[in-house]
Short mmCIF file of C-alpha atoms in Angstrom, two decimals:
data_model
loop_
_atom_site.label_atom_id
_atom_site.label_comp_id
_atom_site.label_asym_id
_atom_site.label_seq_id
_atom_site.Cartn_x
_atom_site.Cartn_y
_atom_site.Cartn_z
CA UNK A 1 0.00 0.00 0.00
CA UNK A 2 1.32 3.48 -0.96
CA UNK A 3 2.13 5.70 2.10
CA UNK A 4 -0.35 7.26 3.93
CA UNK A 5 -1.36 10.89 3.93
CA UNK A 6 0.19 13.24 6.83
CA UNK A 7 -3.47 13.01 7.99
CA UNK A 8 -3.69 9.80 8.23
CA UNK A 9 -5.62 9.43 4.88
CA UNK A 10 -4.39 6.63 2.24
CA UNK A 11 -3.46 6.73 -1.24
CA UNK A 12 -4.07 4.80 -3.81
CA UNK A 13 -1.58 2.95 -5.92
CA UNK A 14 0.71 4.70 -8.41
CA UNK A 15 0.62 3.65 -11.97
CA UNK A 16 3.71 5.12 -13.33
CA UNK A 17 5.42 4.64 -16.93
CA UNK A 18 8.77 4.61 -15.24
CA UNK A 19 10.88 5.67 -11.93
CA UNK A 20 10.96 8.64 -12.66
CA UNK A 21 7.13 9.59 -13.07
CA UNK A 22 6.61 7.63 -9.97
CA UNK A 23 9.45 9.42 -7.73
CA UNK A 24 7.35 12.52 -9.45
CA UNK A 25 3.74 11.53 -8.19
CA UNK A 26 5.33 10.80 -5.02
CA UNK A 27 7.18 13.85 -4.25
CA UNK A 28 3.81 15.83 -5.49
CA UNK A 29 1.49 13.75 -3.38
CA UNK A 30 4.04 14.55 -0.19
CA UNK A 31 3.58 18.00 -0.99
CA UNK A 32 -0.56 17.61 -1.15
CA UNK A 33 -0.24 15.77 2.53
CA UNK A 34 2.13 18.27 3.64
CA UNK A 35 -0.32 21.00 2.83
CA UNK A 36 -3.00 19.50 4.83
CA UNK A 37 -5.37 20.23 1.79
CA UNK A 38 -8.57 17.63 0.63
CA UNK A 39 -8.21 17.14 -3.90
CA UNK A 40 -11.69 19.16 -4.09
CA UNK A 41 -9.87 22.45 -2.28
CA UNK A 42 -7.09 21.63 -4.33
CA UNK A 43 -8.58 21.08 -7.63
CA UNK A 44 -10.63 24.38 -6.89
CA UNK A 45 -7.17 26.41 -6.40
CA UNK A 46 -5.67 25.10 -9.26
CA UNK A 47 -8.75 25.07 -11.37
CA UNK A 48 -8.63 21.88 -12.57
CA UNK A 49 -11.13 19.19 -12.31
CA UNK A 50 -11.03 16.23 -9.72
CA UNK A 51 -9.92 13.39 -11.95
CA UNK A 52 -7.82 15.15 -14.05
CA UNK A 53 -5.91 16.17 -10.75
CA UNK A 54 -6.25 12.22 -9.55
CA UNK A 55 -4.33 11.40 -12.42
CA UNK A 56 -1.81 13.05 -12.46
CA UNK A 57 -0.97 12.29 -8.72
CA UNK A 58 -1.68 8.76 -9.56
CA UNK A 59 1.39 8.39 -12.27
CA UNK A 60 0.65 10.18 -15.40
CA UNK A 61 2.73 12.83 -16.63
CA UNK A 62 1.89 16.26 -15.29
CA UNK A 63 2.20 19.39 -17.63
CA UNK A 64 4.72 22.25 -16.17
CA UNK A 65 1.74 24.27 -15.72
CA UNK A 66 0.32 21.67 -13.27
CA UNK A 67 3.40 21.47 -11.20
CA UNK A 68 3.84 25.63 -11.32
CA UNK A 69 0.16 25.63 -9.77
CA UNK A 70 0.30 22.57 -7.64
CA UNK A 71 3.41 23.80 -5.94
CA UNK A 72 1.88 27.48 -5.53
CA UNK A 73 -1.11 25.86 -3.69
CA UNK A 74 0.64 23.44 -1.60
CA UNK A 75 4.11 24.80 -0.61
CA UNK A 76 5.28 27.64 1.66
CA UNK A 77 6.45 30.29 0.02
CA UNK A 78 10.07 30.34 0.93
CA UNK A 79 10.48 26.49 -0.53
CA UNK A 80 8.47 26.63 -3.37
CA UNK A 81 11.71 27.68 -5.95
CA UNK A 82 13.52 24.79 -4.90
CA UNK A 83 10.37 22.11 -4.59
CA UNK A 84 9.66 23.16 -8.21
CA UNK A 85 12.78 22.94 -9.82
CA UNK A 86 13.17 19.44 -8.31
CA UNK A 87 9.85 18.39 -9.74
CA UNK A 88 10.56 19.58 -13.24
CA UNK A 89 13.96 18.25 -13.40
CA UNK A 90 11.95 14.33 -12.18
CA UNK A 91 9.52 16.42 -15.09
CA UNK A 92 12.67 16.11 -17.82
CA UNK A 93 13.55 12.28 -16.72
CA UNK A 94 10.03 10.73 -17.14
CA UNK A 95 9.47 12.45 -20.30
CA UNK A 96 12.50 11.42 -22.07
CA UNK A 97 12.86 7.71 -20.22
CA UNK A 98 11.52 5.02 -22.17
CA UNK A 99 8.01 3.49 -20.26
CA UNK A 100 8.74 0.10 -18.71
CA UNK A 101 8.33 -2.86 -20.35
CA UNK A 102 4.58 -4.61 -19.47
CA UNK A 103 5.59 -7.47 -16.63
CA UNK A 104 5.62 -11.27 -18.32
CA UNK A 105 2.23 -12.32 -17.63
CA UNK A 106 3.68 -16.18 -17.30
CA UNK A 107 5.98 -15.11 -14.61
CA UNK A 108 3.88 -15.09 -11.54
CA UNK A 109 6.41 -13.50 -9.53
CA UNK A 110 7.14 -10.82 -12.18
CA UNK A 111 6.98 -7.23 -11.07
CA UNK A 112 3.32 -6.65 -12.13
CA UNK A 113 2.43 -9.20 -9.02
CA UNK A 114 4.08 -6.73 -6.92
CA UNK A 115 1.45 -4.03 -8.36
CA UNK A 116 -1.42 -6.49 -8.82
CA UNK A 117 -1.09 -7.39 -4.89
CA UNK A 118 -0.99 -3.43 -3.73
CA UNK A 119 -4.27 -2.54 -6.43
CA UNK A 120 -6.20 -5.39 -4.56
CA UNK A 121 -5.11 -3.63 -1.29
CA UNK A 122 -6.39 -0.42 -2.50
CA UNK A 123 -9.26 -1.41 -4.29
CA UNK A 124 -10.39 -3.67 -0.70
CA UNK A 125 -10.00 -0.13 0.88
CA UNK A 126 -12.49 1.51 -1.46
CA UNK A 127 -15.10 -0.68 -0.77
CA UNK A 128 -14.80 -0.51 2.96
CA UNK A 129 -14.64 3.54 2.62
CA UNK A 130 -17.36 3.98 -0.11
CA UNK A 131 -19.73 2.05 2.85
CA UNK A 132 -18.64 4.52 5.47
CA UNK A 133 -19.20 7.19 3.37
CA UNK A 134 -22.93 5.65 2.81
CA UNK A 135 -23.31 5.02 5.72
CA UNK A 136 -22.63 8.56 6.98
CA UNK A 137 -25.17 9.84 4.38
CA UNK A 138 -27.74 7.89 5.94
CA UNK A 139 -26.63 9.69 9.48
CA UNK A 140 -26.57 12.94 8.09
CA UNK A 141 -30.27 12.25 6.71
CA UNK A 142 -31.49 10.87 10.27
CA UNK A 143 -29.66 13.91 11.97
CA UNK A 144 -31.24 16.37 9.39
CA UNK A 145 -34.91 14.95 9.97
CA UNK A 146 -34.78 14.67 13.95
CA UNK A 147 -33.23 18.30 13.92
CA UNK A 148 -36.59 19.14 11.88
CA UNK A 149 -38.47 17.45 13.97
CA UNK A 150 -37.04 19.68 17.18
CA UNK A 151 -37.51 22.50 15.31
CA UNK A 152 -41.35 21.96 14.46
CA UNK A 153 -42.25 20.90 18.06
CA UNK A 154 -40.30 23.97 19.69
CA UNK A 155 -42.33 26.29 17.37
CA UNK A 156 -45.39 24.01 18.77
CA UNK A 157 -44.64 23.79 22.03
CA UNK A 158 -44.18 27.93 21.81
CA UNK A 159 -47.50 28.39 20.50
CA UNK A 160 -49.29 25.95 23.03
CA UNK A 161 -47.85 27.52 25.82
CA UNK A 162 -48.58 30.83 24.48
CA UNK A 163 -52.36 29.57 24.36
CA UNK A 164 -52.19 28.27 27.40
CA UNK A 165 -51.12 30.98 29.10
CA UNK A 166 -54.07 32.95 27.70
CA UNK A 167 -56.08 30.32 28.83
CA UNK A 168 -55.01 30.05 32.56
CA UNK A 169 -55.82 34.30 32.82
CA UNK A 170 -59.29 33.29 31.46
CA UNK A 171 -59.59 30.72 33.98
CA UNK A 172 -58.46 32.87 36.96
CA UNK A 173 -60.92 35.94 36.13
CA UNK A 174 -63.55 33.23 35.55
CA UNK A 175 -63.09 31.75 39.23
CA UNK A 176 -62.15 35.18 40.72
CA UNK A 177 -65.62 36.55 39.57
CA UNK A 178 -67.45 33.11 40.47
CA UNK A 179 -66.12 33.08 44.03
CA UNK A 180 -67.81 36.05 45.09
CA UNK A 181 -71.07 34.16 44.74
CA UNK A 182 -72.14 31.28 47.01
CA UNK A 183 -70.11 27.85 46.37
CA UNK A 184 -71.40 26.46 43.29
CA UNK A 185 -70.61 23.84 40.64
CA UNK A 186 -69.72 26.15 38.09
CA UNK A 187 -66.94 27.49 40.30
CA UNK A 188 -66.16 24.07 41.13
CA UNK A 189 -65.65 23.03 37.66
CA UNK A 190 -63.33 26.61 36.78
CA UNK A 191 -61.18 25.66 39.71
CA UNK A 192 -60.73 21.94 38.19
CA UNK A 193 -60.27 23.56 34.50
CA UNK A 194 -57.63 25.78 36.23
CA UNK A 195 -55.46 23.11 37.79
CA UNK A 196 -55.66 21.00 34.66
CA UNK A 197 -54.16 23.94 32.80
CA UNK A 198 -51.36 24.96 35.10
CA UNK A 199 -50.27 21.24 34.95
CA UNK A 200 -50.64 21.25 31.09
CA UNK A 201 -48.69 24.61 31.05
CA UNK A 202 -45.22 22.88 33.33
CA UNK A 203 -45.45 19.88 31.13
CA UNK A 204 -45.74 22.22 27.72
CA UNK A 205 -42.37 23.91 29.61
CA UNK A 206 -41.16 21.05 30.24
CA UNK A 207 -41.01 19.26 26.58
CA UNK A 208 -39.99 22.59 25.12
CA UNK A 209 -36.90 22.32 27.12
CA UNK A 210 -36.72 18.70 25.96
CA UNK A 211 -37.27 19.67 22.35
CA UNK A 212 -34.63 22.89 22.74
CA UNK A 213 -32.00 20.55 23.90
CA UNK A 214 -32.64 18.37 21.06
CA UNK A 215 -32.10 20.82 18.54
CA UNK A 216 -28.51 21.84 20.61
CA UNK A 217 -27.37 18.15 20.31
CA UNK A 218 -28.73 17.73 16.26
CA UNK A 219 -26.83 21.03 15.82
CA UNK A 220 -23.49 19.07 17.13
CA UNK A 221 -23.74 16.29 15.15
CA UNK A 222 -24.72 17.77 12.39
CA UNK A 223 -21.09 19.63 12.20
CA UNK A 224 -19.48 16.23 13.07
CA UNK A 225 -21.14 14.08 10.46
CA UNK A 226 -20.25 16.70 8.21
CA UNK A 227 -16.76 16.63 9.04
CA UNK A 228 -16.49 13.23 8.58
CA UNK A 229 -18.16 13.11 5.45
CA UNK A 230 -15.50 16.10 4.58
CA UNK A 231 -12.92 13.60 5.52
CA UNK A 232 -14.01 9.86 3.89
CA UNK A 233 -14.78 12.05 0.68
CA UNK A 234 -11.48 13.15 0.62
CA UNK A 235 -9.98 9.56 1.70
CA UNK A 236 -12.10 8.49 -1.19
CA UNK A 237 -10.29 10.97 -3.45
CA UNK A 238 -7.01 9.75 -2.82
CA UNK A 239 -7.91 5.99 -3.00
CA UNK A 240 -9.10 6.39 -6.55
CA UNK A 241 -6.54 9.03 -7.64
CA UNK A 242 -6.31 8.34 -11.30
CA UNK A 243 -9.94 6.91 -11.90
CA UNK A 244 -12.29 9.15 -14.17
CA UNK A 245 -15.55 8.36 -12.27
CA UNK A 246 -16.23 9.05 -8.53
CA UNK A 247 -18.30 6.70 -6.48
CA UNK A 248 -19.71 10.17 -4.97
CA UNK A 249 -21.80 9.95 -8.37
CA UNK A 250 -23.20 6.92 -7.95
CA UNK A 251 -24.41 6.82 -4.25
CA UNK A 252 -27.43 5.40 -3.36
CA UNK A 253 -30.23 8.01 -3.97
CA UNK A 254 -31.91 8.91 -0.01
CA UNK A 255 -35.45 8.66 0.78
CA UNK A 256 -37.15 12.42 1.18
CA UNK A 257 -37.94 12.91 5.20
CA UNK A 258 -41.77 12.06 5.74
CA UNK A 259 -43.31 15.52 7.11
CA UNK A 260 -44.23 15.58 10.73
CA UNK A 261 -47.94 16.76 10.60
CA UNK A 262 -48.15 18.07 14.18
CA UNK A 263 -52.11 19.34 15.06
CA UNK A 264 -52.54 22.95 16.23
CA UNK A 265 -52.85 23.21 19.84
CA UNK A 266 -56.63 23.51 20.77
CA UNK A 267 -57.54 25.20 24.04
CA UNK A 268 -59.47 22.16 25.17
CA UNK A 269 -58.15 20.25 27.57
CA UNK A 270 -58.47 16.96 26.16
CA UNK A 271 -56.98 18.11 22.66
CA UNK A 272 -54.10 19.64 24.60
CA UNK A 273 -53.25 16.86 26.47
CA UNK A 274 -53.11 14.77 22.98
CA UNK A 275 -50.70 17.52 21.54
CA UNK A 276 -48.50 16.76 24.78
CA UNK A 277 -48.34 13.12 24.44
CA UNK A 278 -47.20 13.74 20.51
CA UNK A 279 -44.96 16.22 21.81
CA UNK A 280 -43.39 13.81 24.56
CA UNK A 281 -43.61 10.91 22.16
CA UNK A 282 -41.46 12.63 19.13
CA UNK A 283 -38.84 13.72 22.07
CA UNK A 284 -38.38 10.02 22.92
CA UNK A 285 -38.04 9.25 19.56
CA UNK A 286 -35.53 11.92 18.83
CA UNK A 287 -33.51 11.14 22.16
CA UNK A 288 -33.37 7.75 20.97
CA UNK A 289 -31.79 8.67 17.69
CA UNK A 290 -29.54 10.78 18.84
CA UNK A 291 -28.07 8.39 21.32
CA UNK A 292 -28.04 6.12 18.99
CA UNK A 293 -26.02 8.19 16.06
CA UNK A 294 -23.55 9.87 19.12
CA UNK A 295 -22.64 6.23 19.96
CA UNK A 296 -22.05 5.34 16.31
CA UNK A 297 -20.03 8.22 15.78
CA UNK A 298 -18.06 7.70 18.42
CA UNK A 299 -17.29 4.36 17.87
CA UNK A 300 -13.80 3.65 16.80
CA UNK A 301 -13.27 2.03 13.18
CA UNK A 302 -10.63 -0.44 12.70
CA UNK A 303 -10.41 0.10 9.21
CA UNK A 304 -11.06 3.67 8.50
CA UNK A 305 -7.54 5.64 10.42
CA UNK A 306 -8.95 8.98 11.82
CA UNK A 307 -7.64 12.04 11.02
CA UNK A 308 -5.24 13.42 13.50
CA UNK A 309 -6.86 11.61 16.18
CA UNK A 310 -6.99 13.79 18.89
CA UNK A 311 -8.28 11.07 21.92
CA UNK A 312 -6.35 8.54 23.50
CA UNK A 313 -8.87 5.62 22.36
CA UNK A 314 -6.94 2.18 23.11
CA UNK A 315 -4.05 3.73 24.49
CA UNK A 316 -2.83 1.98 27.90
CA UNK A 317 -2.34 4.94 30.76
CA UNK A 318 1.35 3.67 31.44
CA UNK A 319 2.37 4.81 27.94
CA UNK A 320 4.89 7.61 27.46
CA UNK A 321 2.78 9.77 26.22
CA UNK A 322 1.43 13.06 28.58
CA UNK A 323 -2.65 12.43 30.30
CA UNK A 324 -4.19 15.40 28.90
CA UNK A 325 -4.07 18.84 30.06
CA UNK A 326 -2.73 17.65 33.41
CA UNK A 327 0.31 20.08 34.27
CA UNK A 328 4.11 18.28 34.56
CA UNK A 329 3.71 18.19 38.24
CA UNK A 330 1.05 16.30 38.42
CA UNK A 331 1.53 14.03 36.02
CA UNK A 332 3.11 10.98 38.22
CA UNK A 333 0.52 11.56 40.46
CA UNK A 334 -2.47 11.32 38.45
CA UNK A 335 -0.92 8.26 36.86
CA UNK A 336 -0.16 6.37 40.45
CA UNK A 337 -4.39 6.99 40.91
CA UNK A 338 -5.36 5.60 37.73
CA UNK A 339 -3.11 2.26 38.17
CA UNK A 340 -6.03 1.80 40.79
CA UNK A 341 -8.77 2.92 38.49
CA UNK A 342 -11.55 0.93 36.91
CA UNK A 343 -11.75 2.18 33.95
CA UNK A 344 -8.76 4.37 33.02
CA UNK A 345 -9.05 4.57 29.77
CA UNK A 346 -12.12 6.28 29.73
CA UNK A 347 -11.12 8.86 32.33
CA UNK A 348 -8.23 9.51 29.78
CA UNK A 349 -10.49 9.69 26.91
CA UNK A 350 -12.83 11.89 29.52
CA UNK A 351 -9.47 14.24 29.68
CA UNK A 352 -8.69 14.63 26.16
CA UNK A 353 -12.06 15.91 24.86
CA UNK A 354 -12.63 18.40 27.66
CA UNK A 355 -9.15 19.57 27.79
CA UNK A 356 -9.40 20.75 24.10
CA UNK A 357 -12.40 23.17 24.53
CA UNK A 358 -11.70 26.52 24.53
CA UNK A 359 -9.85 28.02 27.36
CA UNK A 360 -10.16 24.93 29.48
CA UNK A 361 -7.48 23.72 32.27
CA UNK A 362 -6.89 20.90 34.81
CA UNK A 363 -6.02 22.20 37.93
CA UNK A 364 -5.01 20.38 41.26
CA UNK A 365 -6.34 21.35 44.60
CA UNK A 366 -4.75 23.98 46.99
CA UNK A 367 -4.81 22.13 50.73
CA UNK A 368 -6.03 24.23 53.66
CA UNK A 369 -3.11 25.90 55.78
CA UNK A 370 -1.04 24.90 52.97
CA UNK A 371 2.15 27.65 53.28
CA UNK A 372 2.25 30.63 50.29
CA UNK A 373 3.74 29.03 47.48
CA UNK A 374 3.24 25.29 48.00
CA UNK A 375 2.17 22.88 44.73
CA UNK A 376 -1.07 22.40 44.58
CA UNK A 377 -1.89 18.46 45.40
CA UNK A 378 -2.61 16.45 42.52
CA UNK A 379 -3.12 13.00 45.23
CA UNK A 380 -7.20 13.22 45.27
CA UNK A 381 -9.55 14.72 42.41
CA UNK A 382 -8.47 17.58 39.67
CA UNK A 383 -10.86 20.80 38.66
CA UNK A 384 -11.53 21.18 35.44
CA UNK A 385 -11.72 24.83 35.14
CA UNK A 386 -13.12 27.65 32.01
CA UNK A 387 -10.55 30.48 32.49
CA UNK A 388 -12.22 33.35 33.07
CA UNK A 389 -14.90 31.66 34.35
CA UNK A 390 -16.17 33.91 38.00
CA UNK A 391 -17.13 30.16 38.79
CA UNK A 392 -14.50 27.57 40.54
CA UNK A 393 -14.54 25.11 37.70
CA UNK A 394 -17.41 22.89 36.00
CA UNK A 395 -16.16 19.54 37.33
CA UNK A 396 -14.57 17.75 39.53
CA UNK A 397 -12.42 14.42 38.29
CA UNK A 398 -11.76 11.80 40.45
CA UNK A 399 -8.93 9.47 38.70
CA UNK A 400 -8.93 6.79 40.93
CA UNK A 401 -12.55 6.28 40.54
CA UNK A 402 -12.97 7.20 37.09
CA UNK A 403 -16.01 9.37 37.90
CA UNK A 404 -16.82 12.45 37.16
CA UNK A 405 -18.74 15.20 39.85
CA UNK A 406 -20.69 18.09 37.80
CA UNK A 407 -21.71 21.79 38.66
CA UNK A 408 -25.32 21.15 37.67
CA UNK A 409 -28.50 21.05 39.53
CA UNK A 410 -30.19 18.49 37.25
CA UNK A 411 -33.76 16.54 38.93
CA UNK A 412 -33.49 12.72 38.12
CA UNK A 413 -36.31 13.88 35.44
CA UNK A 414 -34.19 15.99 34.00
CA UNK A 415 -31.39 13.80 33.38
CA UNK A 416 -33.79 11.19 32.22
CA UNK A 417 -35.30 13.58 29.69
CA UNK A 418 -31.82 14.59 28.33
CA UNK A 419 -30.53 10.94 27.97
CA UNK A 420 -28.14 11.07 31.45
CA UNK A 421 -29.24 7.82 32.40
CA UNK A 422 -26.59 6.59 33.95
CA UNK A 423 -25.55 9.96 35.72
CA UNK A 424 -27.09 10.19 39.64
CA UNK A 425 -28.03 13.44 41.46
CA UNK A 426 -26.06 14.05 45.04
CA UNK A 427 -27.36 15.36 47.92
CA UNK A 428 -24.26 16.03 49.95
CA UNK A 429 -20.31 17.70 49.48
CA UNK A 430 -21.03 21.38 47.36
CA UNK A 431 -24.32 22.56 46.64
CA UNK A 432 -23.19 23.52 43.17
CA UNK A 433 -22.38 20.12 42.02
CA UNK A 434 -25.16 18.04 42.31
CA UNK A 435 -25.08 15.64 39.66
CA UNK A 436 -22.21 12.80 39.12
CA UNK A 437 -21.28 10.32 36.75
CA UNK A 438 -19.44 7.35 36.78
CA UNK A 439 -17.14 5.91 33.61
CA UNK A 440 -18.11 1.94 33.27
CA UNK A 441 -18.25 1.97 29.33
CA UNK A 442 -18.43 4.11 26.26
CA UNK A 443 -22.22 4.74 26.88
CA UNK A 444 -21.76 6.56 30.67
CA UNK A 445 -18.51 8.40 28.66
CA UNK A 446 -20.69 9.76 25.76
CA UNK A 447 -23.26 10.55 28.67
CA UNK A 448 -20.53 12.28 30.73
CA UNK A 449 -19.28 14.33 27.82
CA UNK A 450 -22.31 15.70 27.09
CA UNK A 451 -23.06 16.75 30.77
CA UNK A 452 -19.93 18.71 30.91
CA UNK A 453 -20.46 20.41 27.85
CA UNK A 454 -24.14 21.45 30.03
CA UNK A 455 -22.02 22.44 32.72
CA UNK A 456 -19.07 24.11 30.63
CA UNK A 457 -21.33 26.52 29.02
CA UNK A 458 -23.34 27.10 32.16
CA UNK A 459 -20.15 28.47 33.37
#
């Protein structure tokens, strides 16, 4: 298999008339990975289409003009001279060098078995990304319609509780002006029309915040499917470098989103309280898909290497490599506590994503009657802290537990109706963090990363 991408992201094979076209489409390909820059950016810069740009990074000899303009796009300024000069003098030898003979088809060992083995390779690969890449489509679709769907019950929900509103004031003159006859039925009945309202009214509330928070989470993976569709596009690309046809072309066309017919709100109770249960019913549903796609998302691919993988996914804690965002002098530490931890990977994996949000930092704790100047201790839990925040940090880590303690005030209800199933609510240590989290398996991390984001931006 040819080298992979600085990325991360394969190539396909080259299929080169000689050495020196193929040291050519190598040393331009290193320049493309170097750049950090997908073929469609690149063919857009150098206005040239997609598979004419495949080809010639796949072994065919480039014009001048393509190297002048691939070199431009790709290479810092102060190295472009000498880059370019070297690819036009490889430019000169694979013009005027006879193309290799065609390998002995008798010989099964010839060189072409060499090639044959690496275009199987490569062609195995295509398959196996061309499914991710439907598959993603399909995600993006199922993202796009629950997102709709949040959308169309807030706007509901908004008008419902607008009504009802209007309808509880109409209720409270109505008994206000009854009550200053004798006890009757008819004030009876307003009173029972008036409770049945106010509890329609908090449930309306409460599925609007439901529904709200839906459309926050759609909103997140909408920009992450998109980036990964951004990225097996692109892996696609360079797989097929050379081809004239694109598998983007050819993709399985995706079934139109059915409509959600939602019924106006009616100010009668029994109509309302039908609205609700739709309302409660298509925030299950969407809770359940986006659970679902956040798990498959973040579920690693053995196939498919990640761009610049950020996480420390299947990494063993006793590696060389730094726990994220905790300072040098804690470092030992925090290491010692997770060699007693349950689950240390996740807490690591816990560590990396919230240590690369903005302005976020892992601080130890400052012991009382500690003397001026002494390290803070690093031996018990770290604070995860928002810089500038006027709060004390939006969690509290405990290694050698792998769980997590959050400044939120969330009801078991509320965490149920958000998807924090596995998280608990506390009733003792700080009354700002009242809901905690322990890391068992990827589920309770995806859970725990979405509570701190709560918590970060409450912060």
């Amino acid at each position: 298999m040819t080298p992979k991408a600085g990325g991360g992201r394969p190539w396909g094979p080259i299929r080169a008339e000689n050495p020196a076209a193929r040291k050519l489409a190598e040393t331009l390909r290193r320049n493309v990975d170097e750049s950090g820059k997908t073929l469609a950016v690149l063919g857009g810069e150098i206005s040239m289409s997609k598979a004419q740009t495949g080809a010639y990074l796949a072994g065919k000899v480039p014009t001048q003009a393509f190297i002048a303009a691939l070199i431009k796009a790709t290479v810092r300024p102060e190295l472009r001279v000498r880059r370019q000069d070297e690819a036009l003098a490889l430019r000169e030898q694979a013009v005027h060098r006879a193309p290799r003979p065609a390998p002995d088809v008798s010989v099964v060992a010839g060189p072409g078995a060499g090639y044959a083995v690496e275009l199987a390779a490569a062609q195995a690969r295509q398959i196996e990304t061309y499914d991710r890449l439907t598959r993603t489509l399909e995600q993006r679709a199922e993202v796009e319609r629950t997102k709709n769907n949040s959308d169309k019950l807030v706007m509901v929900l908004l008008n419902m509780i607008h009504q009802l509103d209007r309808r509880v004031t109409s209720l409270v003159e109505e008994r206000d002006q009854l009550r200053s006859r004798p006890r009757s039925e008819a004030l009876e009945d307003a009173e029972r029309k008036l409770a049945r309202a106010e509890e329609q009214e908090q449930r309306a509330r409460a599925e609007l915040r439901r529904a709200e928070e839906k459309q926050r989470q759609a909103e997140t993976l909408e920009a992450r499917v998109a980036d990964e569709l951004r990225r097996l596009t692109d892996e696609l690309d360079r797989l097929r470098a050379g081809d004239t046809t694109s598998p983007i072309d050819t993709l399985p066309a995706l079934a139109d989103a059915p409509q959600e017919h939602h019924a106006s709100a009616d100010p009668v109770g029994d109509d309302i309280d039908a609205v609700l249960a739709r309302a409660s019913q298509v925030n299950d549903e969407d809770n359940t898909t986006l659970n679902r796609l956040t798990n498959e998302l973040n579920e690693p691919t053995a196939e498919v290497v990640q761009d610049n993988p950020a996480d420390l996914a299947g990494r063993s804690v006793s590696a060389a490599s730094p726990l994220p965002g905790v300072p040098d002098e804690g470092q030992e530490a925090v290491r010692a506590l997770l060699r007693r931890s349950p689950a240390p990977d996740l807490f690591v994996r816990f560590l990396a994503e919230a240590t690369r949000w903005e302005n976020v930092q892992v601080h130890g704790i400052k012991r009382q009657n500690a003397k001026p100047g002494a390290p803070l201790d690093y031996s018990g839990y770290l604070r995860l802290r928002r810089q500038g925040s006027q709060f004390g940090g939006f969690a509290y880590v405990y290694a050698e537990h792998s769980s997590i303690n959050l400044r939120l005030h969330h009801t078991r209800e509320q965490l149920d109706a958000i998807g924090a199933t596995r998280a608990r609510t506390r009733n003792t240590g700080h009354r700002a963090y009242r809901v905690s989290i322990d890391l068992t398996d990827k589920t309770s991390l995806t859970q725990a990363i979405h509570l701190a984001t709560l918590a970060y931006d409450a912060t």
